[in-house]
Tab-separated table of C-alpha atoms in Angstrom:
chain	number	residue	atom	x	y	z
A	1	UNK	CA	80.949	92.742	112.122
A	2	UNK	CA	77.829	94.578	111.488
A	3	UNK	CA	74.286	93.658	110.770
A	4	UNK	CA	73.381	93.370	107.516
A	5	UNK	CA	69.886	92.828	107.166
A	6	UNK	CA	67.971	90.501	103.684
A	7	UNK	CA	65.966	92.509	101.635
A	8	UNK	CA	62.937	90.590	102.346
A	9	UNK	CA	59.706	91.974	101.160
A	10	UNK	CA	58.048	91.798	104.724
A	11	UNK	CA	58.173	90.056	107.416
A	12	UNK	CA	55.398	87.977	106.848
A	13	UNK	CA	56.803	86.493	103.838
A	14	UNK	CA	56.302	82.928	104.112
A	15	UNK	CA	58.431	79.462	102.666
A	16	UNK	CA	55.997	76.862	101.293
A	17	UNK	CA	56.191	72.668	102.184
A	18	UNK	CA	55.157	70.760	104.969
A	19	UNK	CA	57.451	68.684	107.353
A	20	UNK	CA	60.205	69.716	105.000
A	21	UNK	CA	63.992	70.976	106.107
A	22	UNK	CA	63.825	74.893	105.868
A	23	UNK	CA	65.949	77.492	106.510
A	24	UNK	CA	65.869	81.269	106.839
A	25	UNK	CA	68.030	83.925	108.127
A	26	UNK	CA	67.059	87.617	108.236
A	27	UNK	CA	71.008	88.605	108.279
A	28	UNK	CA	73.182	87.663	105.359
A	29	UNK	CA	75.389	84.761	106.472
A	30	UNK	CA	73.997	84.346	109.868
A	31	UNK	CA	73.463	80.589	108.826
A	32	UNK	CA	76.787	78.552	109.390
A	33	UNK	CA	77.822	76.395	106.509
A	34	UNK	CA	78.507	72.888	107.108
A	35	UNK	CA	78.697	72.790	110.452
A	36	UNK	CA	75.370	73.526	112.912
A	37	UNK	CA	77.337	74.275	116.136
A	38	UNK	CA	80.802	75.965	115.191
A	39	UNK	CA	82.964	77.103	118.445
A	40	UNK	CA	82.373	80.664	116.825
A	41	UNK	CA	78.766	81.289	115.548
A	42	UNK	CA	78.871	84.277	112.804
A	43	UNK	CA	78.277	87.873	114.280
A	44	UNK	CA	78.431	86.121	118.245
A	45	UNK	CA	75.202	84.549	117.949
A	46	UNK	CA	74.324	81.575	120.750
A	47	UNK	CA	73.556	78.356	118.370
A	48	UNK	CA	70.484	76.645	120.245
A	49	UNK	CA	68.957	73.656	119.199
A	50	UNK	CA	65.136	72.809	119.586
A	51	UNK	CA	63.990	69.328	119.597
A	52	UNK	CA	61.028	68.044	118.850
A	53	UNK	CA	61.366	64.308	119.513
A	54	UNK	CA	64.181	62.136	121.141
A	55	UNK	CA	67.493	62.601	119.685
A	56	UNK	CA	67.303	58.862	118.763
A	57	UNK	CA	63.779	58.851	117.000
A	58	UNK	CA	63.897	57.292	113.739
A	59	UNK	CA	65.038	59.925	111.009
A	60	UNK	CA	61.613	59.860	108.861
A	61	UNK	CA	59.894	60.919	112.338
A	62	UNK	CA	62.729	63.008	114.010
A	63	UNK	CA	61.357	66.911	114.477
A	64	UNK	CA	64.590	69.533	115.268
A	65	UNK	CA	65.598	73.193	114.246
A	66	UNK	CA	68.958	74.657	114.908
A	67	UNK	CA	68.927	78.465	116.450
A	68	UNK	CA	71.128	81.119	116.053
A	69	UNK	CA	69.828	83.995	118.472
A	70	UNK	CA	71.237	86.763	120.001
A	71	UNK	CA	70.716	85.726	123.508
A	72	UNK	CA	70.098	81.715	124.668
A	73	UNK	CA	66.589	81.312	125.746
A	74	UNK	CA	67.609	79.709	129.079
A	75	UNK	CA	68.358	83.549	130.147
A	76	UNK	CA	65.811	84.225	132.410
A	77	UNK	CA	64.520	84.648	136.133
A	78	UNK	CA	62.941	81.749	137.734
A	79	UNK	CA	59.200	80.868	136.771
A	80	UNK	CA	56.306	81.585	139.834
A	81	UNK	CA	52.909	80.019	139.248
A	82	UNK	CA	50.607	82.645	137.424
A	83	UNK	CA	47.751	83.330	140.311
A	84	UNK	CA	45.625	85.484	137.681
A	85	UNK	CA	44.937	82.514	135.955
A	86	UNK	CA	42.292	81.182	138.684
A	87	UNK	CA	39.860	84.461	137.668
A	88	UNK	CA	40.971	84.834	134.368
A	89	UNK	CA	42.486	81.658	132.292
A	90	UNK	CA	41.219	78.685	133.021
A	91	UNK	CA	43.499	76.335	131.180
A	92	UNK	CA	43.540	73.561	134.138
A	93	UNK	CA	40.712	70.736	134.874
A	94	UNK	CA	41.942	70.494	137.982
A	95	UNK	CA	40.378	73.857	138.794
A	96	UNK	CA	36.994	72.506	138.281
A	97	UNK	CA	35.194	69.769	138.780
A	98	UNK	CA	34.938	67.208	135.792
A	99	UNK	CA	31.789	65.257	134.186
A	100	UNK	CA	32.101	62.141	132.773
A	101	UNK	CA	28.379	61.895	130.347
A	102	UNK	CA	27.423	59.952	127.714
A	103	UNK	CA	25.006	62.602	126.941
A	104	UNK	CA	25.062	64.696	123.322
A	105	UNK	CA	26.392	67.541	124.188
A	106	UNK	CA	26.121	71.590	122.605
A	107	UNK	CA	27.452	74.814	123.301
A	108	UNK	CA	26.221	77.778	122.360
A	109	UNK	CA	28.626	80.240	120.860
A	110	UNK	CA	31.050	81.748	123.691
A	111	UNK	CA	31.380	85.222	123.956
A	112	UNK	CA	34.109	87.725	123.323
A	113	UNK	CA	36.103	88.990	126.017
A	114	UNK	CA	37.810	92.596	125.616
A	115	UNK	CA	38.923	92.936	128.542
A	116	UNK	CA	41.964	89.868	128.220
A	117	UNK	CA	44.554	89.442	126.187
A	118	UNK	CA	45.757	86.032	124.409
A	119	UNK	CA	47.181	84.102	127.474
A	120	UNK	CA	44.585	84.844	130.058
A	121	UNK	CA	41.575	84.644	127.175
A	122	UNK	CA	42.015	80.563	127.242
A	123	UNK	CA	39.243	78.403	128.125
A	124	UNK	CA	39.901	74.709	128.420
A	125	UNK	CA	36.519	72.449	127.738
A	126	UNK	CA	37.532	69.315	126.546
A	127	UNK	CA	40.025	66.461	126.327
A	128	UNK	CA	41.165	63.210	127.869
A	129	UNK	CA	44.745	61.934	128.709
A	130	UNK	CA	47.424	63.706	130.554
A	131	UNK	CA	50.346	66.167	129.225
A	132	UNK	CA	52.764	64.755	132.137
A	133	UNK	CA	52.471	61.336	130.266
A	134	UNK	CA	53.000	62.757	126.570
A	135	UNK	CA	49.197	61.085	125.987
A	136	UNK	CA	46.258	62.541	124.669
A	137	UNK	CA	45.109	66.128	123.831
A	138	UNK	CA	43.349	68.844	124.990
A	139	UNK	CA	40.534	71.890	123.556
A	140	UNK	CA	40.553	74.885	124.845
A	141	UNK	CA	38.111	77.962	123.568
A	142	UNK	CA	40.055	81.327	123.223
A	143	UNK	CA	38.369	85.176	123.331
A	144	UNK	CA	41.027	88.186	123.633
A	145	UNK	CA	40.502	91.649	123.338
A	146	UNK	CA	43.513	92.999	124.216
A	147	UNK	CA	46.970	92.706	122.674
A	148	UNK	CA	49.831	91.054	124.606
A	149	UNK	CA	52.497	93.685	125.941
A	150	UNK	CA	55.787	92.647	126.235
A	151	UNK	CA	55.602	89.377	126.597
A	152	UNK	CA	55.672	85.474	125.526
A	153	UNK	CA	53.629	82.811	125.662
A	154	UNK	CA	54.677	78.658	125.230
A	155	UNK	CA	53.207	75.595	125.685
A	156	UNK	CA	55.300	72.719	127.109
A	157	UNK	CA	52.032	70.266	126.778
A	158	UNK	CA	51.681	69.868	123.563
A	159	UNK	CA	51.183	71.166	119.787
A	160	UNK	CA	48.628	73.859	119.637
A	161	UNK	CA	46.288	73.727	116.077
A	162	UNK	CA	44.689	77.030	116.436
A	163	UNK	CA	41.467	77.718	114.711
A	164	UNK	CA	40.163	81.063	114.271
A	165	UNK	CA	36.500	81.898	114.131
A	166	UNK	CA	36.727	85.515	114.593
A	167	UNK	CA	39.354	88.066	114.044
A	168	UNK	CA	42.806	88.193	112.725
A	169	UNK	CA	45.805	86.812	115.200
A	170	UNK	CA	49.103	88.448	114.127
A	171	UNK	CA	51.302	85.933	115.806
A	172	UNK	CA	55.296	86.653	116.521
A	173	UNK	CA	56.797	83.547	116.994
A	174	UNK	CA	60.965	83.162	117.424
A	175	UNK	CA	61.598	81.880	114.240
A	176	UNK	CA	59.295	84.699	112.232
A	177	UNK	CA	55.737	85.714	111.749
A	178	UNK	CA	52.382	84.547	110.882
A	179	UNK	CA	49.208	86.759	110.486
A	180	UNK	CA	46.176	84.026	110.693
A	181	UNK	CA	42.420	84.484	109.218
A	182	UNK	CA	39.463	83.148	109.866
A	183	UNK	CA	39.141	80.079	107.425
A	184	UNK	CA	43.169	79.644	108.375
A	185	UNK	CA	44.889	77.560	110.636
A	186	UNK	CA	48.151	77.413	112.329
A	187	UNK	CA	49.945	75.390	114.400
A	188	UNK	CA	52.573	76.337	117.076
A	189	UNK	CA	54.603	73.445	118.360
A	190	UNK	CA	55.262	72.384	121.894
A	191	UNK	CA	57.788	74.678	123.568
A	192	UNK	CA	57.954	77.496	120.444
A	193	UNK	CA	57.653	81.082	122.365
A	194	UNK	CA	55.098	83.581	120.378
A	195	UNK	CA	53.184	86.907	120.825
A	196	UNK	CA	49.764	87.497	119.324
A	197	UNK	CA	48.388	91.095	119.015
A	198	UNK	CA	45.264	91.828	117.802
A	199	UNK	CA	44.930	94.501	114.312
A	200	UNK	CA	41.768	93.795	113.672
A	201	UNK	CA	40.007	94.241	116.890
A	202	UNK	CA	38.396	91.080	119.386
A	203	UNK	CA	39.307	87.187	118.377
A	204	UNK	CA	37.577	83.932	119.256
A	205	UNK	CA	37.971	80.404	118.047
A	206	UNK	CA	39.340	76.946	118.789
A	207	UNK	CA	42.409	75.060	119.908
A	208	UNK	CA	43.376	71.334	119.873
A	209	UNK	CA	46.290	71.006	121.939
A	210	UNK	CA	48.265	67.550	120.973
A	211	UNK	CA	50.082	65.966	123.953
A	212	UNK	CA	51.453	62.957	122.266
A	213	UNK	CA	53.749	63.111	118.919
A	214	UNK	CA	53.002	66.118	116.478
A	215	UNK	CA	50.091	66.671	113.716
A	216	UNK	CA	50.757	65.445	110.269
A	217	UNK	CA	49.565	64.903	107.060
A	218	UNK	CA	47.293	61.633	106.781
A	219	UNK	CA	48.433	59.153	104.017
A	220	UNK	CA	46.670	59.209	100.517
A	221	UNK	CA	46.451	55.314	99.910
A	222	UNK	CA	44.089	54.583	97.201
A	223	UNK	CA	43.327	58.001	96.654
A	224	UNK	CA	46.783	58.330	95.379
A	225	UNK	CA	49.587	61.093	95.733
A	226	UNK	CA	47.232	64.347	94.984
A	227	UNK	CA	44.043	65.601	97.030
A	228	UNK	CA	42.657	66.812	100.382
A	229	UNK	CA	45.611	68.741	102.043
A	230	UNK	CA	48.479	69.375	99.389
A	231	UNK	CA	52.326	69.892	101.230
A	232	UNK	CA	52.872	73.114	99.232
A	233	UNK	CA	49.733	75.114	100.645
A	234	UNK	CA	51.712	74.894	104.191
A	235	UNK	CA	53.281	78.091	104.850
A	236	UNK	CA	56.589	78.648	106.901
A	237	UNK	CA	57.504	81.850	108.265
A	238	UNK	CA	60.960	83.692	107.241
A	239	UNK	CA	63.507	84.703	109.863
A	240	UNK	CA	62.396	88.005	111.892
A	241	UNK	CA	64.224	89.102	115.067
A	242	UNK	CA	63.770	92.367	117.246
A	243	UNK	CA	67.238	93.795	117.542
A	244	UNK	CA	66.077	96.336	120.314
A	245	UNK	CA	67.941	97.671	123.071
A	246	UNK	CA	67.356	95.575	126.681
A	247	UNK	CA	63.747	95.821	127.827
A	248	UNK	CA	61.682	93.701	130.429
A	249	UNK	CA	59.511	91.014	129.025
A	250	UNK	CA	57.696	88.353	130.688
A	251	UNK	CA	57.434	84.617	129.860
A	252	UNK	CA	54.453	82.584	130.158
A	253	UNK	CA	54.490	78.981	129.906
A	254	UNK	CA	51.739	76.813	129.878
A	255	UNK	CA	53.170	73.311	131.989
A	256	UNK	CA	51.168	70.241	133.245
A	257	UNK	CA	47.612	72.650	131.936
A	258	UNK	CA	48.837	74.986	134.591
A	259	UNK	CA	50.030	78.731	134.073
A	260	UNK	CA	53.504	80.318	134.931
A	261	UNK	CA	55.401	83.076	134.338
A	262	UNK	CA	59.367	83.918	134.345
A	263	UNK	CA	60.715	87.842	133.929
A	264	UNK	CA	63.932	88.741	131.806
A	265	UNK	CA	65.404	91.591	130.578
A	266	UNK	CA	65.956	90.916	126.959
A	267	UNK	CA	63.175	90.171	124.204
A	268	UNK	CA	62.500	86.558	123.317
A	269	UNK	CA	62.554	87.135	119.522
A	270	UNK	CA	66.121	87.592	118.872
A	271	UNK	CA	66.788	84.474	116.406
A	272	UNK	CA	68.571	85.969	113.692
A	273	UNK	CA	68.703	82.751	111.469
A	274	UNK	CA	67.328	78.999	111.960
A	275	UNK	CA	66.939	75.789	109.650
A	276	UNK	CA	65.637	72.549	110.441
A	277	UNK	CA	62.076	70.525	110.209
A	278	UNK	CA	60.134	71.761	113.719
A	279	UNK	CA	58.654	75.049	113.171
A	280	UNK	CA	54.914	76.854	113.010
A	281	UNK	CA	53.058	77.078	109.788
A	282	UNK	CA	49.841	77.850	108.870
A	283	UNK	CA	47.753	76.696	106.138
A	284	UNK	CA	44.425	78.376	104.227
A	285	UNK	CA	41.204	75.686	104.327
A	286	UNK	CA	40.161	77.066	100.827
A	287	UNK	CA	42.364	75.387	98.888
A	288	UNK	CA	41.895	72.091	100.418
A	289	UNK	CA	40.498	69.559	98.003
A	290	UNK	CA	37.586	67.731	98.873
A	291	UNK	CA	37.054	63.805	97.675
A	292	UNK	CA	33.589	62.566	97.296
A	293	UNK	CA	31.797	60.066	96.021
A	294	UNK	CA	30.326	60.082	91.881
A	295	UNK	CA	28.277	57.041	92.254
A	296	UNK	CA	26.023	56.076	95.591
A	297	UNK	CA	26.978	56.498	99.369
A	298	UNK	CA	29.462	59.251	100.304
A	299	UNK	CA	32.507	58.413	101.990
A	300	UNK	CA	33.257	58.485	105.907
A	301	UNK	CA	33.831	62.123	106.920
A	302	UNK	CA	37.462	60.678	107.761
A	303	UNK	CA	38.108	61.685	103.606
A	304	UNK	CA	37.610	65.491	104.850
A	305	UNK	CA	41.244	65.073	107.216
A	306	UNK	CA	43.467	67.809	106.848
A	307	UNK	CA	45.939	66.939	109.405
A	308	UNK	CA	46.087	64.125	111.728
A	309	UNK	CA	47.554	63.223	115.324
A	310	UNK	CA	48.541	59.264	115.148
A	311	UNK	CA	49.114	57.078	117.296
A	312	UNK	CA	50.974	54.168	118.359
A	313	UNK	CA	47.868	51.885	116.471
A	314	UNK	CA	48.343	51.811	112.750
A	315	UNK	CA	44.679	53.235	111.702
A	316	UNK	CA	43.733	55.120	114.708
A	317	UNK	CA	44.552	58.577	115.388
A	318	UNK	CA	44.635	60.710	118.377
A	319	UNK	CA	43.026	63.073	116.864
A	320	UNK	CA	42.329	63.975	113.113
A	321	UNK	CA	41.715	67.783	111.837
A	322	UNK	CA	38.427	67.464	110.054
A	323	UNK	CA	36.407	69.624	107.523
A	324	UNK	CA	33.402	70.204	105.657
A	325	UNK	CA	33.972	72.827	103.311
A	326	UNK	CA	31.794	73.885	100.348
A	327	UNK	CA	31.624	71.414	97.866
A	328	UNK	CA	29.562	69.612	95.511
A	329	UNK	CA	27.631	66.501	96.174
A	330	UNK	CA	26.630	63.817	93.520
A	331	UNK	CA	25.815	60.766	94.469
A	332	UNK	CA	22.772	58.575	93.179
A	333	UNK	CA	19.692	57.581	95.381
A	334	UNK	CA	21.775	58.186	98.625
A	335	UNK	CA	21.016	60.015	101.757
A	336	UNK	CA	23.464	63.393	101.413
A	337	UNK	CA	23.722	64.551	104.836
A	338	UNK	CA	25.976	62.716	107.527
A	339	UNK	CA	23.944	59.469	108.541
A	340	UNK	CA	22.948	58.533	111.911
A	341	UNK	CA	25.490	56.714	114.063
A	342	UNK	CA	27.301	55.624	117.045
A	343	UNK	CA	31.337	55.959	116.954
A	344	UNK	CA	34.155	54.126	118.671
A	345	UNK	CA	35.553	57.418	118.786
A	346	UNK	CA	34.556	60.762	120.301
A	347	UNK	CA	33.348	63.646	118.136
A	348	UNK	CA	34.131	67.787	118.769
A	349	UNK	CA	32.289	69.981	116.382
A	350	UNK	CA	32.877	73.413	115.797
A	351	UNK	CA	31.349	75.897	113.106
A	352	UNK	CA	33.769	79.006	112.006
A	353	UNK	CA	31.370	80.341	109.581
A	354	UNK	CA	27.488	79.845	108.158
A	355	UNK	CA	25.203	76.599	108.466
A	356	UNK	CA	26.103	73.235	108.736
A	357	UNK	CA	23.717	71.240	106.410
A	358	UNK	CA	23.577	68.257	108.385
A	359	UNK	CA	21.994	71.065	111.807
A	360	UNK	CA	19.630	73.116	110.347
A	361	UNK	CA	17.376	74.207	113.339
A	362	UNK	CA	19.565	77.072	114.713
A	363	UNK	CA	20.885	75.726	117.313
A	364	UNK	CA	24.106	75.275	116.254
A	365	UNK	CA	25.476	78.613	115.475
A	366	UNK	CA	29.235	80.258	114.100
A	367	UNK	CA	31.948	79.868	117.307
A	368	UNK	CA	29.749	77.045	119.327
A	369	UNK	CA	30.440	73.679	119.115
A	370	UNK	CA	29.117	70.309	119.830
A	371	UNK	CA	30.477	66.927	121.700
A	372	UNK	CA	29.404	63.293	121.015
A	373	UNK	CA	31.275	61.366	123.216
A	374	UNK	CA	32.573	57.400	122.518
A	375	UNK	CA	29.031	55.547	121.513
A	376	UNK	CA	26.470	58.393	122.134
A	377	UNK	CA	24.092	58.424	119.295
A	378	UNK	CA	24.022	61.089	117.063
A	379	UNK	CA	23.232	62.399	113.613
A	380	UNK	CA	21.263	64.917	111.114
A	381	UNK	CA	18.942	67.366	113.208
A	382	UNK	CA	15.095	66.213	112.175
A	383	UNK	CA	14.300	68.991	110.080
A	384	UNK	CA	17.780	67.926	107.972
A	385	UNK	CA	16.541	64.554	107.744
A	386	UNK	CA	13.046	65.213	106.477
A	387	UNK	CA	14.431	67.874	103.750
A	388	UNK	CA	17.112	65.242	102.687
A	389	UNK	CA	15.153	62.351	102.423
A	390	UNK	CA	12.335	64.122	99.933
A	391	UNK	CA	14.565	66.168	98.146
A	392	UNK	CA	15.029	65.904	94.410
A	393	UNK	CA	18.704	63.968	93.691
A	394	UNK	CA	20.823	66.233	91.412
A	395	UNK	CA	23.845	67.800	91.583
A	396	UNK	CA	24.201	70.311	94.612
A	397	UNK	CA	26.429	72.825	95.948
A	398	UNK	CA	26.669	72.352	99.949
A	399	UNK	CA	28.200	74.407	102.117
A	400	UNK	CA	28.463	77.806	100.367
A	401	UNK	CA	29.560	80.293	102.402
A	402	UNK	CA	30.134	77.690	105.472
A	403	UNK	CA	33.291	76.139	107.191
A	404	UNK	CA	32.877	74.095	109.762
A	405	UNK	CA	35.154	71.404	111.476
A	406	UNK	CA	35.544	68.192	113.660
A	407	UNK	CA	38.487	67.036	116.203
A	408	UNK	CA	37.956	63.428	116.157
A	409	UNK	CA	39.662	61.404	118.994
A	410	UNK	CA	40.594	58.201	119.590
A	411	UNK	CA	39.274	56.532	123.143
A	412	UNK	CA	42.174	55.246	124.807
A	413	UNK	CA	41.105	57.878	127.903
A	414	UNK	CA	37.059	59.178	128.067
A	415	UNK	CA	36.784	62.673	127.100
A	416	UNK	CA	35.649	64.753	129.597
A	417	UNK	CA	34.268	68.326	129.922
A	418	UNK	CA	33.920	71.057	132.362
A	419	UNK	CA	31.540	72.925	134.075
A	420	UNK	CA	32.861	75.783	135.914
């Protein structure tokens, strides 16, 4: 039966919702109906399913898409550990040694790198727990010059939240495409296989790798059911498959923060249809909606989450997606910029674009990044603090022309960096 292929207007046409049930299929009736694994999948497609979560979780937190691809993904040649990563990625601690500090720390911003593409263009600076264990998270720095050839790349750690600083990522995942911006996110869950070329030139920018459940949307409570991150901003890619003839490509997968690679002869985006809840998405930080204050005192920069990582202690995340957009402050005889303060959790800074008002002395600059760990004191820079305090209390605008963001972490293991 031949291919017949939707008539959609490109293939970076996008679905819209957040942990919802989609489903896409880039060849008329490619998608079975009422049945997800029939003994004869139409056109002789492989039906694959990908889970997320245990079979068993409870259905309000169980994460699976069904797969109908051309060839299953389990056709490949055994994986070797990827030498090149020792001199070129350095996504494993164990490859350097690691500080423990309670010292503030800052990095400067890190510098592009055209001479790697997106897999061996990974830094890894930060985290705490372990991805054997399913516990904890990890941030990496990326800087790629170069697009990726034939190839893949996967992560069995953990969810990736990318953040880009710098460039435009077209990203090729199996179940469709995504082109990401600067002042855009995306996420790519644990184990989905993706390509990122580069059409604008060199990328930089962030990643938060989650090792332990999957990011979400944090709960409204008194706010009520509309603000910060709405579920309809999130964008879903449509169905897109390469229906090439064989061809080599090469498999990289990213297992225990260690890099390896597998050969095959057969491209890795050949899923002609898919539906389910576990997917990538990616989501534009201008239209989230900021909450503040319209009285005295400002809220705790926990009312800037756009997405968070919980955990097994009602309150208390893994990690929450933070950020401090442009927006208009109010409030009456009160100190504007963040206070000074000691957390029980640990605090990663990063700026993708223009000043942060609460570091005004330069030293914080687009694509660095900062690290207070558990209890290290930290706050305003002083020349922040003196303008604040004497300036006159009206209405301001804050931010223009700035984005910058926080991965805040719980402190069930210390966070660590490394020095290399």
């Amino acid at each position: 039966m031949p291919f017949t292929r939707f008539a959609h207007p490109d293939p970076y046409s996008y679905q819209n919702g957040f942990d919802s049930h989609h489903e896409s299929e880039a060849i008329h009736g490619a998608l079975p109906i009422g049945q997800n694994s029939p003994q004869k999948a139409p056109y002789g497609l492989y039906t694959e399913k990908l889970s997320g979560t245990a079979f068993t979780a409870p259905r309000h937190e169980n994460k699976q898409t069904w797969l109908y691809r051309v060839l299953p993904a389990a056709v490949h040649d055994s994986f070797e550990a990827d030498d090149s990563n020792l001199s070129h990625a350095n996504t494993a601690p164990g490859t350097c040694k690691l500080h423990y500090i309670p010292n503030q720390l800052r990095w400067d911003p890190f510098d592009f790198d055209d001479t790697v593409d997106w897999v061996h263009g990974l830094r890894f600076v930060a985290g705490a727990g372990d991805p054997t264990l399913k516990h904890g998270l990890g941030i990496l720095f990326y800087a790629a010059g170069k697009d990726m050839g034939r190839e893949a790349f996967y992560s069995a750690d953990g969810d990736c939240l990318i953040v880009p600083q710098h460039g435009v990522l077209d990203i090729q995942t199996e179940l469709g495409k995504l082109m990401v911006r600067p002042n855009e996110i995306c996420v790519i869950p644990r184990g989905v296989r993706y390509r990122v070329t580069l059409p604008a030139g060199p990328v930089r920018g962030y990643i938060c790798e989650l090792y332990q459940g999957h990011y979400q949307l944090p709960d409204l409570g008194p706010i009520g059911s509309n603000g910060l991150a709405n579920a309809r901003d999130f964008q879903v890619p449509v169905a897109s498959f390469d229906d090439e003839l064989p061809s080599e490509y090469r498999l990289y997968c990213k297992f225990n923060n260690g890099l390896f690679y597998a050969d095959q002869n057969h491209t890795p985006f050949d899923i002609v249809a898919w539906h389910g809840n576990y997917y990538p998405y990616k989501y534009d930080l201008g239209r989230f909606n900021t909450i503040g204050s319209i009285s005295f005192d400002h809220p705790d920069p926990s009312i800037f989450t756009v997405l968070t990582g919980p955990s097994d202690h009602v309150g208390t995340a893994i990690v929450d997606f933070v950020v401090f957009p442009p927006r208009w402050l109010v409030a009456e005889d009160t100190f504007r910029p963040p206070w000074y303060h000691r957390n029980t959790m640990s605090e990663f800074m990063g700026l993708i674009s223009g000043n942060y008002d609460a570091k005004t002395g330069g030293g914080f600059q687009p694509a660095g990044a900062s690290l207070h760990n558990v209890m290290s004191a930290h706050g305003p820079d002083s020349d922040a603090f003196e303008t604040a305090r004497r300036v006159e209390l009206k209405p301001q605008k804050v931010g223009d022309g700035s984005m910058a963001f926080m991965f805040e972490r719980s402190v069930n293991n210390r966070e660590y960096f490394i020095c290399c």
